[in-house]
PDB file of C-alpha atoms in Angstrom:
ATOM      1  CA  UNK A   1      42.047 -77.392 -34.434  1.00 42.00           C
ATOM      2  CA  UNK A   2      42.591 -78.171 -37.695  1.00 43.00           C
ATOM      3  CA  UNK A   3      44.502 -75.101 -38.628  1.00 49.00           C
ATOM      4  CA  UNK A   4      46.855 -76.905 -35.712  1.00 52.00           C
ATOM      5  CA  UNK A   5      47.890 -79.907 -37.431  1.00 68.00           C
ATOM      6  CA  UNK A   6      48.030 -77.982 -40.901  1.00 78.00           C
ATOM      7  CA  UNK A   7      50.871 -75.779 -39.341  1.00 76.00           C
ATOM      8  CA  UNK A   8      52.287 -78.801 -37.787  1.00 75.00           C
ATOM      9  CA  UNK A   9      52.766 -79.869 -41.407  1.00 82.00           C
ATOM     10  CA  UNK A  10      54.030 -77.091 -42.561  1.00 84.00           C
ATOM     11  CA  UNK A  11      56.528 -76.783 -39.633  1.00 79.00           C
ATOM     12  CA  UNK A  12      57.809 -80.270 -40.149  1.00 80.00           C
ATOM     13  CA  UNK A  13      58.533 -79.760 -43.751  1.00 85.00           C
ATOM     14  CA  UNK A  14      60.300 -76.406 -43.106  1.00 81.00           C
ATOM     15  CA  UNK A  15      62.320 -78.877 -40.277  1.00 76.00           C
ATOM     16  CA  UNK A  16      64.646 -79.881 -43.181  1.00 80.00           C
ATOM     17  CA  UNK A  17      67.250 -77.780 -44.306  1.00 80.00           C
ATOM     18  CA  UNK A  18      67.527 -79.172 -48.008  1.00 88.00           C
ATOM     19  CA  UNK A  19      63.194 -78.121 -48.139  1.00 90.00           C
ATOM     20  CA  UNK A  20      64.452 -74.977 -46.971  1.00 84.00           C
ATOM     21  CA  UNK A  21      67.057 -74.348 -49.355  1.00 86.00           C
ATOM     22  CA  UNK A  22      64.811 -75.754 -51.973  1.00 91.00           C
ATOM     23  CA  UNK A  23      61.894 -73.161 -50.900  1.00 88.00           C
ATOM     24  CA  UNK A  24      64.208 -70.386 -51.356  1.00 84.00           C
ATOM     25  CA  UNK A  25      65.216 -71.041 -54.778  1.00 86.00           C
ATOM     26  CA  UNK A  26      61.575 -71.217 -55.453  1.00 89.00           C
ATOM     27  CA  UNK A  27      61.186 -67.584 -54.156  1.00 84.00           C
ATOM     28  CA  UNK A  28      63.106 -66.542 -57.112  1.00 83.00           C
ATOM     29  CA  UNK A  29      61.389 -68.517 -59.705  1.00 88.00           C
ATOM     30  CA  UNK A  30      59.248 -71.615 -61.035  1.00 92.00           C
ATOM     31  CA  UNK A  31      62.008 -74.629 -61.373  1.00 94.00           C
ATOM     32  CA  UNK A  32      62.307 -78.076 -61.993  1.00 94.00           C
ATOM     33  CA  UNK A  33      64.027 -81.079 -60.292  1.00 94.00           C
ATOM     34  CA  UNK A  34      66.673 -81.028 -62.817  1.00 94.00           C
ATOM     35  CA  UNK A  35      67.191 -77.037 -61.728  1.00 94.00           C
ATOM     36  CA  UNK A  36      67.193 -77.335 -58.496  1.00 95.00           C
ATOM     37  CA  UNK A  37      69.197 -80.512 -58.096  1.00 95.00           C
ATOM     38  CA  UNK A  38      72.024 -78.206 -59.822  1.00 94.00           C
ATOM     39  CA  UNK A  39      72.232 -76.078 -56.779  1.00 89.00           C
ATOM     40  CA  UNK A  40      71.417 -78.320 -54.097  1.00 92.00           C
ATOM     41  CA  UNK A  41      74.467 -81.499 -53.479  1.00 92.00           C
ATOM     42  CA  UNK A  42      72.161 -84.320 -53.650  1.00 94.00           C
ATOM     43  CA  UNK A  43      70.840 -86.668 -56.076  1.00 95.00           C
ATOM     44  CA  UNK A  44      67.730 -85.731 -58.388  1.00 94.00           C
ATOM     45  CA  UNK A  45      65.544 -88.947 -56.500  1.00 95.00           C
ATOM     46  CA  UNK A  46      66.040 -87.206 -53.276  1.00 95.00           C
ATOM     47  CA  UNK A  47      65.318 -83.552 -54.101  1.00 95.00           C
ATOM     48  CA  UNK A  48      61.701 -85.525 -55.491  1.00 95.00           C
ATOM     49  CA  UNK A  49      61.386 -86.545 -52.217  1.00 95.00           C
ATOM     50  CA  UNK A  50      61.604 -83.880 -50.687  1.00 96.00           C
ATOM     51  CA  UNK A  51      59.126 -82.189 -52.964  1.00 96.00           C
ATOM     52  CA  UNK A  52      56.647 -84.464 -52.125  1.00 95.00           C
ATOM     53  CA  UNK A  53      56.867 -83.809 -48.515  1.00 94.00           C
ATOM     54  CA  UNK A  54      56.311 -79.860 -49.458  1.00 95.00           C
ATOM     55  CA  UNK A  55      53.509 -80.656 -51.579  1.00 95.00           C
ATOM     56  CA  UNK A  56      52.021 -82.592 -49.023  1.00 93.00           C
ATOM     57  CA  UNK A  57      52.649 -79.591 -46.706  1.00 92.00           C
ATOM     58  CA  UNK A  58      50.955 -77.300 -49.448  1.00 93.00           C
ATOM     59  CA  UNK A  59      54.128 -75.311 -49.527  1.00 93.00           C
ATOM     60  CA  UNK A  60      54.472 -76.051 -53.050  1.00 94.00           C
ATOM     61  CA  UNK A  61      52.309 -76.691 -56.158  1.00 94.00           C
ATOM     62  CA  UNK A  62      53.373 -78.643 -59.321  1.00 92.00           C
ATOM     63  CA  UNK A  63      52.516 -78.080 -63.197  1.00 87.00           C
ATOM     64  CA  UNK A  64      53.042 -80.075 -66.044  1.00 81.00           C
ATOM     65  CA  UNK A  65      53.554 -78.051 -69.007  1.00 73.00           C
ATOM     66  CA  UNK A  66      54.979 -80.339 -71.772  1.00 74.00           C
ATOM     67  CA  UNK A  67      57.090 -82.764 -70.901  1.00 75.00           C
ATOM     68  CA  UNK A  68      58.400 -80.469 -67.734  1.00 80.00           C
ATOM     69  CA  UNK A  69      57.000 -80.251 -64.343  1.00 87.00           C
ATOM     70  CA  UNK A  70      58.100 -77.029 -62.531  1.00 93.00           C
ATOM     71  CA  UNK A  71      57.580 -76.881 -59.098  1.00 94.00           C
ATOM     72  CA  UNK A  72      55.821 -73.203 -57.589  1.00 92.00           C
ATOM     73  CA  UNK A  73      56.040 -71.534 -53.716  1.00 89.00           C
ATOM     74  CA  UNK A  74      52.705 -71.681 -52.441  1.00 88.00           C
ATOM     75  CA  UNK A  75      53.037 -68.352 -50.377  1.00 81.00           C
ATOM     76  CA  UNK A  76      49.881 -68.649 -48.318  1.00 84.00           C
ATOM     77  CA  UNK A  77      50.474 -71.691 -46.081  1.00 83.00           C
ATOM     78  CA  UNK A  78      53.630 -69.840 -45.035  1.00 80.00           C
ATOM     79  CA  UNK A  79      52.203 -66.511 -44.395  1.00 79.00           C
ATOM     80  CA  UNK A  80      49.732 -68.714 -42.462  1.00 78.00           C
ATOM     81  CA  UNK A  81      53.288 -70.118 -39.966  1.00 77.00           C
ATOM     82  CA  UNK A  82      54.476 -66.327 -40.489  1.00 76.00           C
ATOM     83  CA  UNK A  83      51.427 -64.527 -38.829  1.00 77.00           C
ATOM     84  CA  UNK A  84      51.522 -67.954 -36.111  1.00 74.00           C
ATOM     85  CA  UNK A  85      54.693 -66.345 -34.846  1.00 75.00           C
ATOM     86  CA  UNK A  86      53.790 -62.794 -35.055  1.00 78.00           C
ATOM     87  CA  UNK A  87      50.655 -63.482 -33.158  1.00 77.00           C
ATOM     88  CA  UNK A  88      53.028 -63.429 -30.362  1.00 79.00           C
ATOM     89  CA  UNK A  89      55.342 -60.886 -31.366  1.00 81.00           C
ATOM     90  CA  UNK A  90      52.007 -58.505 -31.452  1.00 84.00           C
ATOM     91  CA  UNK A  91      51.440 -59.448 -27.850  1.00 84.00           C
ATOM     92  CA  UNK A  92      54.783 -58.459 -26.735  1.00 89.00           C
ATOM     93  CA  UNK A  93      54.765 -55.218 -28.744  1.00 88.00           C
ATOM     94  CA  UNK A  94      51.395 -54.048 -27.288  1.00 89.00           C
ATOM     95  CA  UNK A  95      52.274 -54.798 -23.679  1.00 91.00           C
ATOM     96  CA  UNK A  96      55.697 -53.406 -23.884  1.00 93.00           C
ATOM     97  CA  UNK A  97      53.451 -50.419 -25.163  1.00 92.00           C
ATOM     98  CA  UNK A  98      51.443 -50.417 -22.618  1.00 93.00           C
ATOM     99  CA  UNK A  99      53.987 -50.664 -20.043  1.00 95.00           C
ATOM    100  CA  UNK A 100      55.599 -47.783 -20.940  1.00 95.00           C
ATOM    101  CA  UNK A 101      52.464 -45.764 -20.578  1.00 94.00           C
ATOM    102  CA  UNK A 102      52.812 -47.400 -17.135  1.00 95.00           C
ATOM    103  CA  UNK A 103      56.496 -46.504 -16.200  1.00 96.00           C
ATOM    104  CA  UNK A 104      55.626 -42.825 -17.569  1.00 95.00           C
ATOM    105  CA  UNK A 105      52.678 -42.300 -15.447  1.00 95.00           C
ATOM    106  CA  UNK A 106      54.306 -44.309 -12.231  1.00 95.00           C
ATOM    107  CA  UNK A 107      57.324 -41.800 -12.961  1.00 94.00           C
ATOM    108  CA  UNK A 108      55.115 -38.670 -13.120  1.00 92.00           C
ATOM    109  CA  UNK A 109      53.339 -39.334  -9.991  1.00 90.00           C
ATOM    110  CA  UNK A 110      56.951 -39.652  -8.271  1.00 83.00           C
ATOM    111  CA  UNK A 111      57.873 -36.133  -9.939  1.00 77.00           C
ATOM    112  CA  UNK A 112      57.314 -33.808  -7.514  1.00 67.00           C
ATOM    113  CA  UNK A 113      59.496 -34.814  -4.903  1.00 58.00           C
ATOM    114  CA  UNK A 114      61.886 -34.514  -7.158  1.00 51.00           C
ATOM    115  CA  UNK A 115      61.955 -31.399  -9.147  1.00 51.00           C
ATOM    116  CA  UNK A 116      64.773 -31.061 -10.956  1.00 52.00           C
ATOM    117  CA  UNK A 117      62.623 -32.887 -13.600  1.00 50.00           C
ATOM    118  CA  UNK A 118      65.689 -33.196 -16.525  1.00 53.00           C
ATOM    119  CA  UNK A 119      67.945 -35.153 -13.691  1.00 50.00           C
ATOM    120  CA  UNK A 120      68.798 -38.154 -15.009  1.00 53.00           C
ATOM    121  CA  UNK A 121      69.214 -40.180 -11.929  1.00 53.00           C
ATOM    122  CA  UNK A 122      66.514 -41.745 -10.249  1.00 53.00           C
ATOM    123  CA  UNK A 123      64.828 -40.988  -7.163  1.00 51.00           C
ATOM    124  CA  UNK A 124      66.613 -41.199  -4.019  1.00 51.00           C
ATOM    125  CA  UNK A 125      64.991 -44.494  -2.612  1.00 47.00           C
ATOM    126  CA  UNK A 126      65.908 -46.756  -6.012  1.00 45.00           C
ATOM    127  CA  UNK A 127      69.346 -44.598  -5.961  1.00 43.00           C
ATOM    128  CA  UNK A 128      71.122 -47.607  -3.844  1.00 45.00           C
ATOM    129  CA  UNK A 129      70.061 -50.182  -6.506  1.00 46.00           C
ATOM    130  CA  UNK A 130      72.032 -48.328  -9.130  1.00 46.00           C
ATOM    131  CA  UNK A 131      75.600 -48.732 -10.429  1.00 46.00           C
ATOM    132  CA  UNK A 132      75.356 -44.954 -12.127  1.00 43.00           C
ATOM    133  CA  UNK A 133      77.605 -44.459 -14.247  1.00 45.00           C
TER     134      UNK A 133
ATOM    135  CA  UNK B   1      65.443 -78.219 -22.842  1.00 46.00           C
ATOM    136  CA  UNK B   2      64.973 -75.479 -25.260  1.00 44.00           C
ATOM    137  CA  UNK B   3      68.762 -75.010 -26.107  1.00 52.00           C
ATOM    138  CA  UNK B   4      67.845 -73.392 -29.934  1.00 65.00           C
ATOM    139  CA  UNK B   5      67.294 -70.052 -31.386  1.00 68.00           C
ATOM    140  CA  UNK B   6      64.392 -67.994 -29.870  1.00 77.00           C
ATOM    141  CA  UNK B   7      61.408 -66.891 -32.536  1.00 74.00           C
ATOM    142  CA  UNK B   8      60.642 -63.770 -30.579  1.00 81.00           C
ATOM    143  CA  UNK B   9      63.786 -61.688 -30.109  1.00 83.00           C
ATOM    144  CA  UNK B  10      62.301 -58.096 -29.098  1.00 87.00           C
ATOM    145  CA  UNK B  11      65.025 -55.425 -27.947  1.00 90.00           C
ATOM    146  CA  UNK B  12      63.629 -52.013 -26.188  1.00 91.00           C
ATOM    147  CA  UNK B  13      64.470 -49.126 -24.183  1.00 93.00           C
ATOM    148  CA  UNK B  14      62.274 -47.914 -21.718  1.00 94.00           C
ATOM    149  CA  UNK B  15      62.403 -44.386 -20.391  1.00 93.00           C
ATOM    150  CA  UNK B  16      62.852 -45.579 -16.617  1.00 94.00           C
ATOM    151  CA  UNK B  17      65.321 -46.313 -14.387  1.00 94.00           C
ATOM    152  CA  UNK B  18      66.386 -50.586 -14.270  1.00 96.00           C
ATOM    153  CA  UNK B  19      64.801 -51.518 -11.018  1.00 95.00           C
ATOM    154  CA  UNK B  20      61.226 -49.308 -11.902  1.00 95.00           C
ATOM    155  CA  UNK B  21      61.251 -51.890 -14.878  1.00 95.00           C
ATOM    156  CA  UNK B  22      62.299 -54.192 -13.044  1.00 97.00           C
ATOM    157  CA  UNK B  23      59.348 -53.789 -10.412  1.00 95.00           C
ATOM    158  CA  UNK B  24      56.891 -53.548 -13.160  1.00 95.00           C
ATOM    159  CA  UNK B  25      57.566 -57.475 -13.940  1.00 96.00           C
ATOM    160  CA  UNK B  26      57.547 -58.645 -10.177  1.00 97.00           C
ATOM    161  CA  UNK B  27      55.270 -56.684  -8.118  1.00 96.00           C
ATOM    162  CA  UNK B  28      51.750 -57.300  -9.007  1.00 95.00           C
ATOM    163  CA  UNK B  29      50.417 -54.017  -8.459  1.00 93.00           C
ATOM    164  CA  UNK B  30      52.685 -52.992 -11.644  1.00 93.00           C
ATOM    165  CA  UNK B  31      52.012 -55.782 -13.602  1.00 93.00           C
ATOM    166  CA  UNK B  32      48.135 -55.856 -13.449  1.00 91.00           C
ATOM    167  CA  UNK B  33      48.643 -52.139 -15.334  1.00 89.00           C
ATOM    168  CA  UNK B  34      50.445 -53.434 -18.317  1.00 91.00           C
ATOM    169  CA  UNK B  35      50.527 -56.633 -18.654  1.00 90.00           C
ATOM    170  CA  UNK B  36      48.494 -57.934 -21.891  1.00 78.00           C
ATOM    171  CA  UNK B  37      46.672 -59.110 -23.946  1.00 75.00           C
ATOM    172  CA  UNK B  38      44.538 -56.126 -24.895  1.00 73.00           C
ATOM    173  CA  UNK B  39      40.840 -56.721 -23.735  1.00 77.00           C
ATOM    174  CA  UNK B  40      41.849 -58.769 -20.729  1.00 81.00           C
ATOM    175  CA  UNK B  41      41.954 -58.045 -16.827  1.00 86.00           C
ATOM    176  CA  UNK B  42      44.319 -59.715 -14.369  1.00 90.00           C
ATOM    177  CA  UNK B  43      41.770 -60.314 -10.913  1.00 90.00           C
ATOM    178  CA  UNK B  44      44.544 -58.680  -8.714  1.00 90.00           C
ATOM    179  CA  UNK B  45      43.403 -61.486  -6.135  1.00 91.00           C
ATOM    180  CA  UNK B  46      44.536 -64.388  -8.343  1.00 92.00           C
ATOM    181  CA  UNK B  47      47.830 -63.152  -8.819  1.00 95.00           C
ATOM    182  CA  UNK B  48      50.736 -64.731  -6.726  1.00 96.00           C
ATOM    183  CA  UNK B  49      54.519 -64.181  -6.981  1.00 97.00           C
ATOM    184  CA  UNK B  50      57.620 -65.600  -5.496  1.00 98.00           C
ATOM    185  CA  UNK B  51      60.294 -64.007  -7.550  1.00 98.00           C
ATOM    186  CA  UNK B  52      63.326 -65.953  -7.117  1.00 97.00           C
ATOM    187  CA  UNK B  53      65.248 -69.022  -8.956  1.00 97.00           C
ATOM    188  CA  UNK B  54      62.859 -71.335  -8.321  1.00 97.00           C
ATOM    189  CA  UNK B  55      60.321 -69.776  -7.217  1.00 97.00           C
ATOM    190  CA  UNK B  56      57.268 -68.653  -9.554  1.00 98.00           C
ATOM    191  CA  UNK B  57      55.186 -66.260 -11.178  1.00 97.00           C
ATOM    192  CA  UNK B  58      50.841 -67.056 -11.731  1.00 96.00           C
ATOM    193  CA  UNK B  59      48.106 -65.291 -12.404  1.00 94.00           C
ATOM    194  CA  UNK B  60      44.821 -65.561 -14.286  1.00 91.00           C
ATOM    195  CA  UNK B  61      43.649 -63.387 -17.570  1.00 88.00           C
ATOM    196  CA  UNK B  62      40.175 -62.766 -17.764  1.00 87.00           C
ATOM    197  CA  UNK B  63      38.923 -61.789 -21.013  1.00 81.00           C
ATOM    198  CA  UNK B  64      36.740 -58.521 -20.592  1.00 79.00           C
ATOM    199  CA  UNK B  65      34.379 -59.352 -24.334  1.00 79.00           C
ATOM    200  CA  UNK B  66      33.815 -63.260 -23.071  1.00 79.00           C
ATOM    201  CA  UNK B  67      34.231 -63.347 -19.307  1.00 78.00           C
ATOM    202  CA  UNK B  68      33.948 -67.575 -19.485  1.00 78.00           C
ATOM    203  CA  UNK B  69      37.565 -66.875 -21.320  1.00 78.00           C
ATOM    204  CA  UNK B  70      40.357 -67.297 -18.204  1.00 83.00           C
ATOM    205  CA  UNK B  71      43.288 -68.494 -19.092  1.00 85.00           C
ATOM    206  CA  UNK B  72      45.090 -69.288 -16.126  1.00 89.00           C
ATOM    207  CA  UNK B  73      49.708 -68.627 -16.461  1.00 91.00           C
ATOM    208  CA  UNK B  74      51.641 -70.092 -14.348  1.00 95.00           C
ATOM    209  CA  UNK B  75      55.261 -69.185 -15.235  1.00 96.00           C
ATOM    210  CA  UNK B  76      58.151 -71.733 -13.014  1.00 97.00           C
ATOM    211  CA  UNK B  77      61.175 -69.635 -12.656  1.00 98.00           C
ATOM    212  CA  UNK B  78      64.283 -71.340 -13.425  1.00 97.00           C
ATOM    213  CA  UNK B  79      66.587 -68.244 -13.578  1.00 97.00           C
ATOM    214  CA  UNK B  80      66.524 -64.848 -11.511  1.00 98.00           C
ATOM    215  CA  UNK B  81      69.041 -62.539 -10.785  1.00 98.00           C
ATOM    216  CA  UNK B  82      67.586 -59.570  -9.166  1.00 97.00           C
ATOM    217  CA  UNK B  83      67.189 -56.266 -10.758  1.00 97.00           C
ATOM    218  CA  UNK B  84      68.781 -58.014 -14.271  1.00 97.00           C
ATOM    219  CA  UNK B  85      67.059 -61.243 -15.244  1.00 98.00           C
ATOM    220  CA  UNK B  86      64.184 -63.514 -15.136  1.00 98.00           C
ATOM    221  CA  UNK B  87      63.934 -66.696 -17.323  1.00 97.00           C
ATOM    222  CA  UNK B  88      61.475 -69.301 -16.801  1.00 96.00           C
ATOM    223  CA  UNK B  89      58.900 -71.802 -18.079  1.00 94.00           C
ATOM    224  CA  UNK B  90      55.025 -70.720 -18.975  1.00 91.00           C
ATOM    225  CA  UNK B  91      52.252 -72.970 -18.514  1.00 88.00           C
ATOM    226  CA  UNK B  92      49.019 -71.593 -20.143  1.00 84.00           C
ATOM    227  CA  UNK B  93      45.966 -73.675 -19.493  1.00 83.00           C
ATOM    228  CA  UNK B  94      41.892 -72.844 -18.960  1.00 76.00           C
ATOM    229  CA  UNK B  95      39.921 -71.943 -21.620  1.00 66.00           C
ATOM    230  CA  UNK B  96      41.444 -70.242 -24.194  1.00 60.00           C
ATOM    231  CA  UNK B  97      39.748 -67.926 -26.772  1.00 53.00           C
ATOM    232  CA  UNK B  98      40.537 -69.674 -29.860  1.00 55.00           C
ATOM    233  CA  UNK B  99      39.971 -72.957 -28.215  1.00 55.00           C
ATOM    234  CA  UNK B 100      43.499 -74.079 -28.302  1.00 53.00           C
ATOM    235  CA  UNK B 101      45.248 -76.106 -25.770  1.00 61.00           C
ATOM    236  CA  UNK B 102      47.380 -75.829 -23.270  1.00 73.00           C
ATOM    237  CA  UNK B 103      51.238 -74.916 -24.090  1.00 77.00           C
ATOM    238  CA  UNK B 104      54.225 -74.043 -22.571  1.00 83.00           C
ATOM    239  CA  UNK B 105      56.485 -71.210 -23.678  1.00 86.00           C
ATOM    240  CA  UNK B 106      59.893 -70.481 -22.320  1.00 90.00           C
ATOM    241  CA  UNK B 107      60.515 -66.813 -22.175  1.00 93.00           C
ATOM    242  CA  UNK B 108      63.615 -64.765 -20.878  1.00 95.00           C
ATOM    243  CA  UNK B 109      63.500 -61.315 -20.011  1.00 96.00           C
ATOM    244  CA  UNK B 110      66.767 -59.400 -19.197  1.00 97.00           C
ATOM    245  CA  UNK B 111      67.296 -55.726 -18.268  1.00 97.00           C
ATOM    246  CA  UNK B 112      70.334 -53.890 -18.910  1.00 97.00           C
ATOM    247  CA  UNK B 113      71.041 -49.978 -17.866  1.00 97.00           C
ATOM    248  CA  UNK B 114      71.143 -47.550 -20.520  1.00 94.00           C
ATOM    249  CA  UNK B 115      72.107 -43.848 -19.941  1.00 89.00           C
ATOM    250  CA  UNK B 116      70.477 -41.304 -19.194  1.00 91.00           C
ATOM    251  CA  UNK B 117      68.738 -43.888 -16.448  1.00 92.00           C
ATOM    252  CA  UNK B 118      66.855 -45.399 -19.248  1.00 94.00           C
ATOM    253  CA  UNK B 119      66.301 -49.763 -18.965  1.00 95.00           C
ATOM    254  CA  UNK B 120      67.255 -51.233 -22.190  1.00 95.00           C
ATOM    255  CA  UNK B 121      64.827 -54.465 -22.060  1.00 94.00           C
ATOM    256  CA  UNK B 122      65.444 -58.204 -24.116  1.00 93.00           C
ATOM    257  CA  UNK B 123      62.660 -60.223 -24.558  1.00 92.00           C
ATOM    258  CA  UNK B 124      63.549 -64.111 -25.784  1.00 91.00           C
ATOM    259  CA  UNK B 125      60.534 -66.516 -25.811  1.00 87.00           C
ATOM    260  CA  UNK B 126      61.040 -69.719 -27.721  1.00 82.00           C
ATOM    261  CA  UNK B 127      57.306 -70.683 -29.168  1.00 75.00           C
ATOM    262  CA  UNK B 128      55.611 -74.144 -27.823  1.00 66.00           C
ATOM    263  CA  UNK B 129      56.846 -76.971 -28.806  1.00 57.00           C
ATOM    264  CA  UNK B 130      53.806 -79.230 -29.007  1.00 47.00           C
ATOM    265  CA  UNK B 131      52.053 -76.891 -31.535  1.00 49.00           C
ATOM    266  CA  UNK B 132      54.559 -79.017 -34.160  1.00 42.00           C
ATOM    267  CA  UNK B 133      53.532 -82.395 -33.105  1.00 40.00           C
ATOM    268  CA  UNK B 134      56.275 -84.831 -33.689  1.00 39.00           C
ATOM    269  CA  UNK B 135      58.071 -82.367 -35.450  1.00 41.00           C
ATOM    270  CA  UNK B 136      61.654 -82.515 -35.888  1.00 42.00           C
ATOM    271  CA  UNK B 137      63.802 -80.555 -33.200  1.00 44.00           C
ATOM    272  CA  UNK B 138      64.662 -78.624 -36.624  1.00 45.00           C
ATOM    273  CA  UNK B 139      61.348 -76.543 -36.804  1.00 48.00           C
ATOM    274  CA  UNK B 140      62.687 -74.197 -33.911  1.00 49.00           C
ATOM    275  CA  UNK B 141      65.458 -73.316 -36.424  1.00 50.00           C
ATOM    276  CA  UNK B 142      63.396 -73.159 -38.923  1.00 52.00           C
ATOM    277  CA  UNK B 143      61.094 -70.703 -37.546  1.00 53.00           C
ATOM    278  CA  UNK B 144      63.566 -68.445 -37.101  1.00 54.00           C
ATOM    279  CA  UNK B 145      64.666 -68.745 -40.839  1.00 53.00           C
ATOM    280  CA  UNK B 146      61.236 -68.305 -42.088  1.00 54.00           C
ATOM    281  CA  UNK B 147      60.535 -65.627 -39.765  1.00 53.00           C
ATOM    282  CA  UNK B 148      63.749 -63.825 -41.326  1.00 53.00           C
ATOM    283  CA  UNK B 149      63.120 -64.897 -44.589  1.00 50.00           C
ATOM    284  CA  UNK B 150      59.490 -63.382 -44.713  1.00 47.00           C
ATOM    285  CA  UNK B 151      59.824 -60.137 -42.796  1.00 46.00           C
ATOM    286  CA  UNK B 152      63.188 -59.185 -44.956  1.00 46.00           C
ATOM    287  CA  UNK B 153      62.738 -60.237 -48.259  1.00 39.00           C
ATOM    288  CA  UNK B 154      59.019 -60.297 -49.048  1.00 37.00           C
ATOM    289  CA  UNK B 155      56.590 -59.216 -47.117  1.00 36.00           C
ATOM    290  CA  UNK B 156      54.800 -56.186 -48.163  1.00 38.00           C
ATOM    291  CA  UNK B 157      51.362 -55.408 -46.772  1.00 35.00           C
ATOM    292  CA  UNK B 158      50.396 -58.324 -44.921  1.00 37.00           C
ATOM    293  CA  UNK B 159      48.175 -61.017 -46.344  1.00 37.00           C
ATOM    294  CA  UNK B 160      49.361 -60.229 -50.163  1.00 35.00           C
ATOM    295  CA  UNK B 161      50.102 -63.059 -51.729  1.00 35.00           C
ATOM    296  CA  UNK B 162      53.405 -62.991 -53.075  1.00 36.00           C
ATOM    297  CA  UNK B 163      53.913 -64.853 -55.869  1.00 33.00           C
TER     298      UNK B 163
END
């Protein structure tokens, strides 16, 4: 899918820890390469390169106003690699949901051979597989 | 193989003793009840497991909305320690719903006791690899930053544009 290889971009760019660091300074505000070659200890050709690669990504956009070209986070390819990840996150969070549903009903069925229903330990049969405390 | 951060690093108690939660992963009559994603049955006759190092862990997802959807898992168990831990490789081919293809996932899952008989359960799974394409080895790490990065600092309602 196309959406594939776009994220693969996007992924590879992030890769770098300079693009990284560069991104985050761009969270904060609009800069140029002479601004964010001050915080960053490389040379001003460099951090250019590595703009390139994040505008090829579509991480960043650039605009010329006067004689200055500030670099700007482009939030939505990122959100895009952000919800990639918590596409899975979701599926963990609603099975782990589910399951305890599951444990709770499994548990409730076992209940009345064992009455004292506030006891903490398990039920004699799984007793042997437990180190109580 | 995968020696870098995990993306998904989920922490939970569950109000059951270890080896009930412990069951629920290995024994297929348990898993077929929770397992997910939402929408989709597990045919309990195309589920096998050998739980032990080694061993593995398969079974097929049907999707209930698009029953042409199976997406078979076959998960290759490198680490198991009974009652505690099982850590192994996912495979998931067949058709997929979104029409991507197949991927492998390492995931972890390790079960602690945590009083009063309550399973305190950690869930590592480090995202495929091939998704990236040549990628650096770097984009695992960087995952994990951006996955930080967005969920702590700015991220309000999802899909907002931040600026």
């Amino acid at each position: 899918m196309a959406g594939t290889d776009h994220l693969s971009a996007v992924f590879s760019a992030l890769a770098d820890p300079t693009r990284r660091a560069i991104l985050a300074d761009l969270a904060e505000r609009d800069a140029t390469v002479t601004e964010l070659t001050a915080s960053l200890p490389i040379s001003m050709p460099a951090v250019s390169r590595h703009l390139k690669v994040l505008e090829r990504a579509t991480l960043i956009s650039r605009t010329r106003s006067g004689k200055w070209r500030a670099s700007h986070l482009e939030a939505a390819p990122l959100r895009e690699a952000a919800d990639w990840i918590e596409r899975y996150r979701e599926f963990w969070d609603s099975s782990l949901t589910r399951l305890d549903a599951h444990l709770a009903a499994v548990q409730a069925a076992e209940r009345p051979r064992n009455p004292t229903d506030r006891d903490p330990r398990p039920p004699t049969e799984t007793a042997s597989d437990h180190k109580e405390p | 193989m995968h020696t870098e951060v995990p993306q998904i690093d989920i922490s939970r108690v569950l109000d059951a003793p270890r080896g009930l939660v412990y069951r629920a992963f290995t024994d297929p009559d348990h898993f077929v009840a929770w397992w997910g994603p939402i929408g989709h049955s597990l045919p309990r006759t195309e589920i096998e497991f050998d739980v032990r190092p080694g061993g593995h862990q398969r079974w097929t997802e049907v999707s209930a909305a698009n029953p042409g959807v199976r997406v078979h898992v076959h998960v290759d168990l490198t680490d198991v320690t009974d009652g505690e831990l099982l850590d192994g490789l996912m495979h998931v081919t067949g058709r997929l719903p979104d029409g991507v293809e197949a991927f492998e996932t390492r995931v972890r899952v390790e079960f602690h006791d945590e009083a009063p008989g309550r399973t305190r359960l950690t869930i590592h799974q480090w995202l495929p690899q091939q998704v990236t394409g040549n990628a650096e080895q770097g984009w695992l790490e960087a995952l994990t930053t951006l996955d930080a990065a967005l969920i702590d600092t700015r991220t309000p309602p999802s899909r907002v544009e931040v600026q």
